[in-house]
Amino acid sequence: MLGLLPIERGLVLDVGGFTFRPVYPLFALLFLLALPRVRLRLSEVAFLWGLALWLFLSPFFSFQWEVSLAYGGWAFLTMAGAVALIALIRAKPTMLGFALRVYALSAAFFALVALVQWGLAFRYPELAYSFLGPFPRVQALTLEPSYLATYLVFPFFLSLARGWWGCATFIGGGLLVSTSRTGLVAVALGLGLHGLVLLFRRRLASARRVQSFALWGLLIVVLLFLTWPGGRLFWLELGSFLLHGLFLQDVTSAQPRLESWFQAWDVFKGQPWTGVGVGAYGYAASALGYGDAEGDPRTLKTTNLFLEVLAEMGIFGLALLLFWIALPLSILLKPPMTPEGYALALAFLATIFTFPFIQTWWRPYLWVPWALAMSYAGRTRS
C-alpha cells in the first residue's frame, strides 16, 4: 500500500466509462484484514465517527447528491485504509520503524524515477509534463508535478530528521526537479522550523550531521554554477518562477489561485453551516456564475484545502479538519520528545504547510502520514 501511494493519481483505469483506482480496493481489503486488531483511543473513535456521520449527511444538503455520495465513498475507503494501517502498526512494536523505512525508500524510488525522467526529457521532450524555460518539469508516475511534490514532502523531512541521508538526497532531488512551488514553499518552511529546533534543542538530532549535509548540498550548487552554464540558467529560471508566484505576477497559476480563494469564500457564505456537499464545490461555484458557463463544473477548484473543506463541509467540517491535524500533534509534541516522534512531527507539520495550495482531503498520501503519526501516538499512551 505504501508503494502504491504516489501513483494513486497516475494509475487510473477506465472500466466501462467509470474511472477506477486500484489503490482503493486495496484499502478496503487491508481494512477487512486488520479489523480484528483495531484498537482505537476514545478521541480517535469520536473523530472518525463524527467525520463518518458528516460524510453520510453530506448528500442530503448537497448541490449534487450523486457527486457527494461518490466522494463520500471515496473518503470512507481512504479512512478505512488509514485505520487499518494504524491497527496493523500498533499490533507489533517494531512495525512502525519498518513502515517508516518502507515509506522513505518508496519515496526515494519515485524521486529517482523523477530524476531519470528529468534527464531523459532533454533528449525526449515528450517525457516532460511541461517546461520551465528550457528545463523540463516532471511528475514521475503521478498526475502532475504538484502531486509529486506534495507526496515527497513528508518522507523528505522524515528522512532528514532520522538521518537517512541517502533517501533525503534522492527525495530532495525529486522535489527540486518537480519545480512545484507548493513543494518548495513547504520545504523552505520545514527547513526553517528544523533549523530553529536544532538551534535550541540539539539533543533531538545531530546538528553536526545536518550541517554537513547542508554544506555538501551548497557545494554541489556552487559547482553547478561554476562548471555547467545550464546550471546557472536553471537556478535563474527557478528563482524567477518562484518570485513570480510569490508576488502574484504569474497569470497562469498564482493569480487564478488567489481568485479561486475569494470564490470559495463566496460559496461558503451561501451555506456556512452545512457546506455545499462533499465534492460539489464546482457545481455550487458554477451556480454563482464562476467559471465558463459551458464548461465542466468539476474543473473549478479552490486550490486551498482549508477553504475547500469550509465551502464543502461548512464550519463543522473545518473543525473536523483542525481536529484531524491536532490529534497526532497533541501527542507527538509532548515532552519528552524522542527522535522518532520529532521526525514524525516535523514531517507532518511540513505536509500541513502544503494545505493552503492543494485540494481534496481524501488523498491517500495525506492520510497515510496521519496514520503513521497516529500509530506512534498510540504507542505512547499510558
mmCIF file of C-alpha atoms in Angstrom:
data_model
loop_
_atom_site.group_PDB
_atom_site.id
_atom_site.type_symbol
_atom_site.label_atom_id
_atom_site.label_comp_id
_atom_site.label_asym_id
_atom_site.label_seq_id
_atom_site.Cartn_x
_atom_site.Cartn_y
_atom_site.Cartn_z
ATOM 1 C CA MET A 1 0.000 0.000 0.000
ATOM 2 C CA LEU A 2 2.822 2.397 0.864
ATOM 3 C CA GLY A 3 4.436 1.723 -2.508
ATOM 4 C CA LEU A 4 1.241 2.437 -4.475
ATOM 5 C CA LEU A 5 0.528 5.821 -2.896
ATOM 6 C CA PRO A 6 2.348 8.060 -5.391
ATOM 7 C CA ILE A 7 0.570 6.584 -8.420
ATOM 8 C CA GLU A 8 -2.898 6.948 -6.894
ATOM 9 C CA ARG A 9 -3.489 9.846 -9.287
ATOM 10 C CA GLY A 10 -1.445 8.443 -12.138
ATOM 11 C CA LEU A 11 -2.729 4.849 -12.266
ATOM 12 C CA VAL A 12 -6.361 5.236 -13.349
ATOM 13 C CA LEU A 13 -8.150 2.563 -15.333
ATOM 14 C CA ASP A 14 -11.207 3.280 -17.476
ATOM 15 C CA VAL A 15 -13.740 0.481 -16.930
ATOM 16 C CA GLY A 16 -16.982 0.875 -18.843
ATOM 17 C CA GLY A 17 -16.768 4.664 -18.734
ATOM 18 C CA PHE A 18 -16.046 4.756 -14.989
ATOM 19 C CA THR A 19 -12.635 5.683 -13.634
ATOM 20 C CA PHE A 20 -11.179 3.040 -11.345
ATOM 21 C CA ARG A 21 -8.203 3.480 -8.993
ATOM 22 C CA PRO A 22 -6.756 0.142 -7.816
ATOM 23 C CA VAL A 23 -5.460 1.601 -4.548
ATOM 24 C CA TYR A 24 -8.960 1.864 -3.044
ATOM 25 C CA PRO A 25 -9.958 -1.809 -3.222
ATOM 26 C CA LEU A 26 -6.566 -2.465 -1.610
ATOM 27 C CA PHE A 27 -7.537 -0.101 1.213
ATOM 28 C CA ALA A 28 -10.813 -1.967 1.712
ATOM 29 C CA LEU A 29 -9.083 -5.362 1.734
ATOM 30 C CA LEU A 30 -6.482 -4.130 4.198
ATOM 31 C CA PHE A 31 -9.223 -2.830 6.480
ATOM 32 C CA LEU A 32 -11.045 -6.181 6.479
ATOM 33 C CA LEU A 33 -7.797 -7.994 7.315
ATOM 34 C CA ALA A 34 -6.970 -5.550 10.107
ATOM 35 C CA LEU A 35 -10.485 -5.327 11.585
ATOM 36 C CA PRO A 36 -9.911 -7.888 14.386
ATOM 37 C CA ARG A 37 -6.862 -5.903 15.533
ATOM 38 C CA VAL A 38 -8.397 -2.419 15.530
ATOM 39 C CA ARG A 39 -7.898 -0.751 18.923
ATOM 40 C CA LEU A 40 -8.520 2.988 18.972
ATOM 41 C CA ARG A 41 -8.465 5.648 21.649
ATOM 42 C CA LEU A 42 -11.672 7.434 22.601
ATOM 43 C CA SER A 43 -10.627 10.676 20.873
ATOM 44 C CA GLU A 44 -9.865 8.755 17.666
ATOM 45 C CA VAL A 45 -13.208 6.943 17.754
ATOM 46 C CA ALA A 46 -15.064 10.235 18.368
ATOM 47 C CA PHE A 47 -13.305 11.916 15.445
ATOM 48 C CA LEU A 48 -13.813 9.047 12.983
ATOM 49 C CA TRP A 49 -17.484 8.611 13.860
ATOM 50 C CA GLY A 50 -18.035 12.376 13.658
ATOM 51 C CA LEU A 51 -16.421 12.560 10.217
ATOM 52 C CA ALA A 52 -18.263 9.455 9.005
ATOM 53 C CA LEU A 53 -21.609 10.895 10.149
ATOM 54 C CA TRP A 54 -20.932 14.213 8.412
ATOM 55 C CA LEU A 55 -19.961 12.433 5.185
ATOM 56 C CA PHE A 56 -23.156 10.357 5.390
ATOM 57 C CA LEU A 57 -25.302 13.508 5.800
ATOM 58 C CA SER A 58 -23.479 15.487 3.115
ATOM 59 C CA PRO A 59 -25.573 14.266 0.120
ATOM 60 C CA PHE A 60 -28.781 15.486 1.818
ATOM 61 C CA PHE A 61 -27.769 19.157 1.541
ATOM 62 C CA SER A 62 -25.504 18.882 -1.477
ATOM 63 C CA PHE A 63 -25.791 20.751 -4.781
ATOM 64 C CA GLN A 64 -25.235 17.374 -6.486
ATOM 65 C CA TRP A 65 -26.145 14.498 -4.177
ATOM 66 C CA GLU A 66 -24.757 11.854 -6.575
ATOM 67 C CA VAL A 67 -21.351 13.528 -6.565
ATOM 68 C CA SER A 68 -21.325 13.837 -2.768
ATOM 69 C CA LEU A 69 -22.344 10.198 -2.446
ATOM 70 C CA ALA A 70 -19.447 9.126 -4.707
ATOM 71 C CA TYR A 71 -16.947 11.356 -2.896
ATOM 72 C CA GLY A 72 -18.233 10.069 0.430
ATOM 73 C CA GLY A 73 -17.490 6.506 -0.679
ATOM 74 C CA TRP A 74 -14.000 7.581 -1.748
ATOM 75 C CA ALA A 75 -13.489 9.229 1.651
ATOM 76 C CA PHE A 76 -14.701 6.129 3.547
ATOM 77 C CA LEU A 77 -12.221 3.915 1.681
ATOM 78 C CA THR A 78 -9.360 6.307 2.432
ATOM 79 C CA MET A 79 -10.336 6.406 6.121
ATOM 80 C CA ALA A 80 -10.561 2.598 6.162
ATOM 81 C CA GLY A 81 -7.021 2.311 4.793
ATOM 82 C CA ALA A 82 -5.700 4.730 7.402
ATOM 83 C CA VAL A 83 -7.433 2.908 10.270
ATOM 84 C CA ALA A 84 -6.117 -0.427 9.000
ATOM 85 C CA LEU A 85 -2.575 0.940 8.849
ATOM 86 C CA ILE A 86 -2.860 2.261 12.412
ATOM 87 C CA ALA A 87 -4.195 -1.087 13.664
ATOM 88 C CA LEU A 88 -1.528 -3.200 11.951
ATOM 89 C CA ILE A 89 1.346 -0.993 13.103
ATOM 90 C CA ARG A 90 0.132 -0.820 16.704
ATOM 91 C CA ALA A 91 -0.235 -4.599 16.823
ATOM 92 C CA LYS A 92 3.548 -5.070 16.772
ATOM 93 C CA PRO A 93 6.039 -2.701 18.444
ATOM 94 C CA THR A 94 8.699 -2.987 15.723
ATOM 95 C CA MET A 95 6.277 -2.422 12.842
ATOM 96 C CA LEU A 96 6.354 1.389 12.987
ATOM 97 C CA GLY A 97 10.086 1.607 12.305
ATOM 98 C CA PHE A 98 9.691 -0.864 9.435
ATOM 99 C CA ALA A 99 6.771 1.091 7.935
ATOM 100 C CA LEU A 100 8.678 4.389 8.124
ATOM 101 C CA ARG A 101 11.662 2.875 6.316
ATOM 102 C CA VAL A 102 9.431 1.371 3.622
ATOM 103 C CA TYR A 103 7.746 4.731 3.143
ATOM 104 C CA ALA A 104 11.074 6.576 2.847
ATOM 105 C CA LEU A 105 12.531 4.005 0.438
ATOM 106 C CA SER A 106 9.378 4.054 -1.705
ATOM 107 C CA ALA A 107 9.563 7.851 -1.931
ATOM 108 C CA ALA A 108 13.284 7.678 -2.796
ATOM 109 C CA PHE A 109 12.452 5.269 -5.645
ATOM 110 C CA PHE A 110 9.817 7.587 -7.115
ATOM 111 C CA ALA A 111 12.164 10.555 -6.700
ATOM 112 C CA LEU A 112 14.790 8.574 -8.647
ATOM 113 C CA VAL A 113 12.187 7.960 -11.380
ATOM 114 C CA ALA A 114 11.580 11.726 -11.479
ATOM 115 C CA LEU A 115 15.312 12.440 -11.772
ATOM 116 C CA VAL A 116 15.711 9.931 -14.609
ATOM 117 C CA GLN A 117 12.648 11.334 -16.363
ATOM 118 C CA TRP A 118 14.072 14.856 -15.988
ATOM 119 C CA GLY A 119 17.370 13.825 -17.558
ATOM 120 C CA LEU A 120 15.751 11.933 -20.439
ATOM 121 C CA ALA A 121 13.324 14.784 -21.153
ATOM 122 C CA PHE A 122 16.168 16.908 -22.551
ATOM 123 C CA ARG A 123 16.505 14.375 -25.362
ATOM 124 C CA TYR A 124 12.859 13.230 -25.448
ATOM 125 C CA PRO A 125 10.721 16.326 -24.681
ATOM 126 C CA GLU A 126 7.510 14.285 -24.749
ATOM 127 C CA LEU A 127 8.522 12.775 -21.376
ATOM 128 C CA ALA A 128 8.214 16.168 -19.656
ATOM 129 C CA TYR A 129 4.984 17.375 -18.057
ATOM 130 C CA SER A 130 5.823 20.935 -19.144
ATOM 131 C CA PHE A 131 8.857 23.183 -19.430
ATOM 132 C CA LEU A 132 10.286 25.951 -17.250
ATOM 133 C CA GLY A 133 12.246 27.854 -19.870
ATOM 134 C CA PRO A 134 14.466 25.195 -21.472
ATOM 135 C CA PHE A 135 14.180 22.881 -18.465
ATOM 136 C CA PRO A 136 11.587 20.098 -18.099
ATOM 137 C CA ARG A 137 9.119 19.800 -15.239
ATOM 138 C CA VAL A 138 8.411 16.189 -14.285
ATOM 139 C CA GLN A 139 5.789 14.271 -12.331
ATOM 140 C CA ALA A 140 7.250 10.700 -12.295
ATOM 141 C CA LEU A 141 4.211 8.362 -12.182
ATOM 142 C CA THR A 142 1.814 10.868 -10.591
ATOM 143 C CA LEU A 143 -0.660 13.130 -12.357
ATOM 144 C CA GLU A 144 1.322 16.388 -12.219
ATOM 145 C CA PRO A 145 4.408 17.930 -10.533
ATOM 146 C CA SER A 146 2.488 19.412 -7.590
ATOM 147 C CA TYR A 147 1.118 15.959 -6.651
ATOM 148 C CA LEU A 148 4.626 14.511 -6.758
ATOM 149 C CA ALA A 149 5.979 17.325 -4.579
ATOM 150 C CA THR A 150 3.152 17.100 -2.031
ATOM 151 C CA TYR A 151 3.748 13.361 -1.704
ATOM 152 C CA LEU A 152 7.528 13.775 -1.304
ATOM 153 C CA VAL A 153 7.424 16.453 1.419
ATOM 154 C CA PHE A 154 6.592 14.070 4.285
ATOM 155 C CA PRO A 155 9.221 11.369 3.511
ATOM 156 C CA PHE A 156 11.853 14.069 2.830
ATOM 157 C CA PHE A 157 11.581 15.539 6.320
ATOM 158 C CA LEU A 158 11.154 12.111 7.863
ATOM 159 C CA SER A 159 14.437 11.021 6.235
ATOM 160 C CA LEU A 160 16.190 14.279 7.100
ATOM 161 C CA ALA A 161 15.243 14.171 10.780
ATOM 162 C CA ARG A 162 16.044 10.453 11.129
ATOM 163 C CA GLY A 163 19.432 10.809 9.439
ATOM 164 C CA TRP A 164 18.628 8.671 6.387
ATOM 165 C CA TRP A 165 20.839 10.788 4.165
ATOM 166 C CA GLY A 166 20.633 8.672 1.011
ATOM 167 C CA CYS A 167 16.830 8.814 0.965
ATOM 168 C CA ALA A 168 16.857 12.527 1.848
ATOM 169 C CA THR A 169 19.257 13.281 -1.020
ATOM 170 C CA PHE A 170 17.228 11.456 -3.684
ATOM 171 C CA ILE A 171 13.900 12.798 -2.397
ATOM 172 C CA GLY A 172 15.289 16.339 -2.238
ATOM 173 C CA GLY A 173 16.416 15.973 -5.856
ATOM 174 C CA GLY A 174 12.949 14.786 -6.847
ATOM 175 C CA LEU A 175 11.386 17.796 -5.116
ATOM 176 C CA LEU A 176 13.755 20.132 -6.933
ATOM 177 C CA VAL A 177 13.137 18.806 -10.453
ATOM 178 C CA SER A 178 9.377 18.849 -9.902
ATOM 179 C CA THR A 179 9.788 22.671 -9.684
ATOM 180 C CA SER A 180 6.492 22.757 -7.780
ATOM 181 C CA ARG A 181 6.114 25.982 -5.821
ATOM 182 C CA THR A 182 3.839 24.185 -3.371
ATOM 183 C CA GLY A 183 6.523 21.633 -2.522
ATOM 184 C CA LEU A 184 9.383 24.137 -2.449
ATOM 185 C CA VAL A 185 7.490 26.512 -0.120
ATOM 186 C CA ALA A 186 6.777 23.609 2.248
ATOM 187 C CA VAL A 187 10.455 22.580 2.127
ATOM 188 C CA ALA A 188 11.611 26.136 2.896
ATOM 189 C CA LEU A 189 9.233 26.474 5.859
ATOM 190 C CA GLY A 190 10.070 22.977 7.127
ATOM 191 C CA LEU A 191 13.824 23.583 6.918
ATOM 192 C CA GLY A 192 13.392 26.857 8.791
ATOM 193 C CA LEU A 193 11.455 25.077 11.535
ATOM 194 C CA HIS A 194 14.012 22.264 11.654
ATOM 195 C CA GLY A 195 16.852 24.779 11.913
ATOM 196 C CA LEU A 196 15.201 26.524 14.865
ATOM 197 C CA VAL A 197 14.723 23.203 16.645
ATOM 198 C CA LEU A 198 18.365 22.236 16.090
ATOM 199 C CA LEU A 199 19.434 25.620 17.374
ATOM 200 C CA PHE A 200 17.525 25.377 20.638
ATOM 201 C CA ARG A 201 17.273 21.599 21.214
ATOM 202 C CA ARG A 202 20.377 19.946 19.835
ATOM 203 C CA ARG A 203 19.749 16.649 21.561
ATOM 204 C CA LEU A 204 16.855 15.840 19.217
ATOM 205 C CA ALA A 205 19.133 15.329 16.221
ATOM 206 C CA SER A 206 22.770 15.515 15.241
ATOM 207 C CA ALA A 207 23.362 19.142 14.331
ATOM 208 C CA ARG A 208 26.838 18.330 13.015
ATOM 209 C CA ARG A 209 25.490 15.801 10.500
ATOM 210 C CA VAL A 210 22.764 18.177 9.364
ATOM 211 C CA GLN A 211 25.342 20.942 8.897
ATOM 212 C CA SER A 212 27.497 18.527 6.882
ATOM 213 C CA PHE A 213 24.503 17.588 4.733
ATOM 214 C CA ALA A 214 23.722 21.279 4.117
ATOM 215 C CA LEU A 215 27.352 22.106 3.274
ATOM 216 C CA TRP A 216 27.570 19.271 0.732
ATOM 217 C CA GLY A 217 24.347 20.489 -0.870
ATOM 218 C CA LEU A 218 25.685 24.037 -1.029
ATOM 219 C CA LEU A 219 28.936 22.770 -2.575
ATOM 220 C CA ILE A 220 27.017 20.910 -5.306
ATOM 221 C CA VAL A 221 25.029 24.066 -6.082
ATOM 222 C CA VAL A 222 28.213 26.148 -6.313
ATOM 223 C CA LEU A 223 29.849 23.582 -8.608
ATOM 224 C CA LEU A 224 26.814 23.629 -10.881
ATOM 225 C CA PHE A 225 27.045 27.397 -11.104
ATOM 226 C CA LEU A 226 30.779 27.321 -11.845
ATOM 227 C CA THR A 227 31.103 24.361 -14.203
ATOM 228 C CA TRP A 228 27.817 23.996 -16.079
ATOM 229 C CA PRO A 229 26.354 27.027 -17.840
ATOM 230 C CA GLY A 230 22.969 25.297 -17.892
ATOM 231 C CA GLY A 231 23.097 25.038 -14.089
ATOM 232 C CA ARG A 232 23.198 28.806 -13.737
ATOM 233 C CA LEU A 233 20.298 29.153 -16.153
ATOM 234 C CA PHE A 234 18.264 26.511 -14.272
ATOM 235 C CA TRP A 235 18.594 28.304 -10.935
ATOM 236 C CA LEU A 236 17.796 31.673 -12.518
ATOM 237 C CA GLU A 237 14.697 30.243 -14.219
ATOM 238 C CA LEU A 238 13.591 28.547 -10.988
ATOM 239 C CA GLY A 239 14.185 31.718 -8.952
ATOM 240 C CA SER A 240 12.170 33.786 -11.416
ATOM 241 C CA PHE A 241 9.372 31.174 -11.374
ATOM 242 C CA LEU A 242 9.212 31.273 -7.557
ATOM 243 C CA LEU A 243 9.312 35.066 -7.327
ATOM 244 C CA HIS A 244 6.554 35.490 -9.926
ATOM 245 C CA GLY A 245 4.381 33.166 -7.864
ATOM 246 C CA LEU A 246 5.270 34.860 -4.573
ATOM 247 C CA PHE A 247 4.356 38.338 -5.845
ATOM 248 C CA LEU A 248 1.267 37.064 -7.739
ATOM 249 C CA GLN A 249 2.670 38.051 -11.137
ATOM 250 C CA ASP A 250 2.058 34.620 -12.682
ATOM 251 C CA VAL A 251 -1.198 34.982 -14.623
ATOM 252 C CA THR A 252 -1.342 31.248 -15.389
ATOM 253 C CA SER A 253 -1.142 29.957 -11.786
ATOM 254 C CA ALA A 254 -0.744 32.399 -8.897
ATOM 255 C CA GLN A 255 -3.439 34.915 -9.850
ATOM 256 C CA PRO A 256 -6.115 32.297 -10.710
ATOM 257 C CA ARG A 257 -5.278 30.572 -7.419
ATOM 258 C CA LEU A 258 -5.889 33.781 -5.460
ATOM 259 C CA GLU A 259 -9.151 34.383 -7.342
ATOM 260 C CA SER A 260 -10.290 30.839 -6.512
ATOM 261 C CA TRP A 261 -9.820 31.583 -2.801
ATOM 262 C CA PHE A 262 -12.234 34.530 -2.987
ATOM 263 C CA GLN A 263 -14.675 32.398 -4.963
ATOM 264 C CA ALA A 264 -14.516 29.677 -2.304
ATOM 265 C CA TRP A 265 -15.331 32.240 0.373
ATOM 266 C CA ASP A 266 -18.401 33.342 -1.607
ATOM 267 C CA VAL A 267 -19.530 29.699 -1.914
ATOM 268 C CA PHE A 268 -19.049 29.207 1.834
ATOM 269 C CA LYS A 269 -21.204 32.238 2.676
ATOM 270 C CA GLY A 270 -24.136 30.643 0.813
ATOM 271 C CA GLN A 271 -24.285 27.604 3.161
ATOM 272 C CA PRO A 272 -21.935 28.324 6.074
ATOM 273 C CA TRP A 273 -23.125 25.608 8.473
ATOM 274 C CA THR A 274 -23.653 22.589 6.245
ATOM 275 C CA GLY A 275 -21.475 23.425 3.246
ATOM 276 C CA VAL A 276 -22.483 22.691 -0.332
ATOM 277 C CA GLY A 277 -21.682 18.967 -0.141
ATOM 278 C CA VAL A 278 -18.510 16.924 -0.403
ATOM 279 C CA GLY A 279 -17.124 17.140 -3.940
ATOM 280 C CA ALA A 280 -19.848 19.557 -5.059
ATOM 281 C CA TYR A 281 -17.839 22.773 -4.824
ATOM 282 C CA GLY A 282 -17.556 23.167 -8.607
ATOM 283 C CA TYR A 283 -21.323 22.903 -9.093
ATOM 284 C CA ALA A 284 -22.004 25.482 -6.362
ATOM 285 C CA ALA A 285 -19.375 27.874 -7.756
ATOM 286 C CA SER A 286 -20.826 27.465 -11.259
ATOM 287 C CA ALA A 287 -24.290 28.310 -9.916
ATOM 288 C CA LEU A 288 -22.861 31.608 -8.620
ATOM 289 C CA GLY A 289 -21.594 32.451 -12.094
ATOM 290 C CA TYR A 290 -17.956 31.474 -11.705
ATOM 291 C CA GLY A 291 -16.134 29.614 -14.463
ATOM 292 C CA ASP A 292 -17.226 29.018 -18.042
ATOM 293 C CA ALA A 293 -20.989 28.607 -18.365
ATOM 294 C CA GLU A 294 -20.482 25.829 -20.931
ATOM 295 C CA GLY A 295 -17.503 24.232 -19.152
ATOM 296 C CA ASP A 296 -17.364 21.278 -16.805
ATOM 297 C CA PRO A 297 -18.122 22.459 -13.219
ATOM 298 C CA ARG A 298 -15.805 19.757 -11.870
ATOM 299 C CA THR A 299 -12.813 21.710 -13.169
ATOM 300 C CA LEU A 300 -13.491 24.539 -10.683
ATOM 301 C CA LYS A 301 -11.191 24.052 -7.695
ATOM 302 C CA THR A 302 -10.329 26.066 -4.592
ATOM 303 C CA THR A 303 -6.610 25.112 -4.571
ATOM 304 C CA ASN A 304 -6.762 25.625 -0.803
ATOM 305 C CA LEU A 305 -7.630 22.649 1.377
ATOM 306 C CA PHE A 306 -8.888 24.723 4.302
ATOM 307 C CA LEU A 307 -11.209 26.787 2.097
ATOM 308 C CA GLU A 308 -12.362 23.711 0.192
ATOM 309 C CA VAL A 309 -13.388 21.920 3.390
ATOM 310 C CA LEU A 310 -15.032 25.110 4.656
ATOM 311 C CA ALA A 311 -17.049 25.523 1.435
ATOM 312 C CA GLU A 312 -17.995 21.847 1.008
ATOM 313 C CA MET A 313 -18.442 20.756 4.647
ATOM 314 C CA GLY A 314 -19.153 24.016 6.447
ATOM 315 C CA ILE A 315 -17.894 25.205 9.814
ATOM 316 C CA PHE A 316 -18.271 21.757 11.387
ATOM 317 C CA GLY A 317 -16.204 20.212 8.579
ATOM 318 C CA LEU A 318 -13.400 22.720 9.101
ATOM 319 C CA ALA A 319 -13.474 21.925 12.838
ATOM 320 C CA LEU A 320 -13.060 18.226 11.948
ATOM 321 C CA LEU A 321 -10.058 19.032 9.728
ATOM 322 C CA LEU A 322 -8.405 21.047 12.503
ATOM 323 C CA PHE A 323 -9.099 18.225 14.972
ATOM 324 C CA TRP A 324 -7.571 15.772 12.456
ATOM 325 C CA ILE A 325 -4.404 17.887 12.442
ATOM 326 C CA ALA A 326 -4.325 18.311 16.221
ATOM 327 C CA LEU A 327 -4.839 14.627 17.121
ATOM 328 C CA PRO A 328 -1.307 13.354 16.326
ATOM 329 C CA LEU A 329 0.466 16.632 17.106
ATOM 330 C CA SER A 330 -1.026 16.750 20.604
ATOM 331 C CA ILE A 331 0.896 13.530 21.369
ATOM 332 C CA LEU A 332 3.989 13.952 19.194
ATOM 333 C CA LEU A 333 4.838 17.380 20.628
ATOM 334 C CA LYS A 334 4.544 16.344 24.259
ATOM 335 C CA PRO A 335 7.850 16.218 26.157
ATOM 336 C CA PRO A 336 9.998 14.237 26.409
ATOM 337 C CA MET A 337 10.250 14.100 22.633
ATOM 338 C CA THR A 338 12.021 11.094 21.122
ATOM 339 C CA PRO A 339 13.948 11.329 17.809
ATOM 340 C CA GLU A 340 11.295 9.198 16.089
ATOM 341 C CA GLY A 341 8.466 11.326 17.472
ATOM 342 C CA TYR A 342 10.232 14.518 16.473
ATOM 343 C CA ALA A 343 10.801 13.238 12.915
ATOM 344 C CA LEU A 344 7.106 12.388 12.537
ATOM 345 C CA ALA A 345 6.020 15.740 13.989
ATOM 346 C CA LEU A 346 8.343 17.710 11.687
ATOM 347 C CA ALA A 347 7.298 15.725 8.605
ATOM 348 C CA PHE A 348 3.580 16.060 9.420
ATOM 349 C CA LEU A 349 3.895 19.815 10.034
ATOM 350 C CA ALA A 350 5.743 20.236 6.717
ATOM 351 C CA THR A 351 2.893 18.404 4.981
ATOM 352 C CA ILE A 352 0.404 20.801 6.586
ATOM 353 C CA PHE A 353 2.386 23.695 5.076
ATOM 354 C CA THR A 354 1.171 22.492 1.653
ATOM 355 C CA PHE A 355 -2.533 22.673 2.616
ATOM 356 C CA PRO A 356 -3.090 26.315 1.511
ATOM 357 C CA PHE A 357 -2.047 25.300 -2.036
ATOM 358 C CA ILE A 358 -3.676 21.897 -2.603
ATOM 359 C CA GLN A 359 -7.197 20.465 -2.625
ATOM 360 C CA THR A 360 -9.095 17.297 -1.716
ATOM 361 C CA TRP A 361 -8.721 15.981 1.836
ATOM 362 C CA TRP A 362 -9.211 12.360 0.792
ATOM 363 C CA ARG A 363 -5.846 11.839 -0.895
ATOM 364 C CA PRO A 364 -4.203 8.681 0.485
ATOM 365 C CA TYR A 365 -0.817 10.425 0.611
ATOM 366 C CA LEU A 366 -2.343 12.876 3.111
ATOM 367 C CA TRP A 367 -3.995 10.213 5.280
ATOM 368 C CA VAL A 368 -1.102 7.739 5.398
ATOM 369 C CA PRO A 369 1.285 10.280 7.027
ATOM 370 C CA TRP A 370 -1.518 10.968 9.502
ATOM 371 C CA ALA A 371 -1.877 7.229 10.150
ATOM 372 C CA LEU A 372 1.881 6.847 10.685
ATOM 373 C CA ALA A 373 1.853 9.738 13.148
ATOM 374 C CA MET A 374 -1.207 8.318 14.910
ATOM 375 C CA SER A 375 0.491 4.911 15.160
ATOM 376 C CA TYR A 376 3.332 6.472 17.124
ATOM 377 C CA ALA A 377 0.856 8.425 19.252
ATOM 378 C CA GLY A 378 -0.973 5.202 20.075
ATOM 379 C CA ARG A 379 2.228 3.532 21.275
ATOM 380 C CA THR A 380 2.911 6.301 23.801
ATOM 381 C CA ARG A 381 -0.408 6.296 25.627
ATOM 382 C CA SER A 382 -0.447 5.190 29.268
#
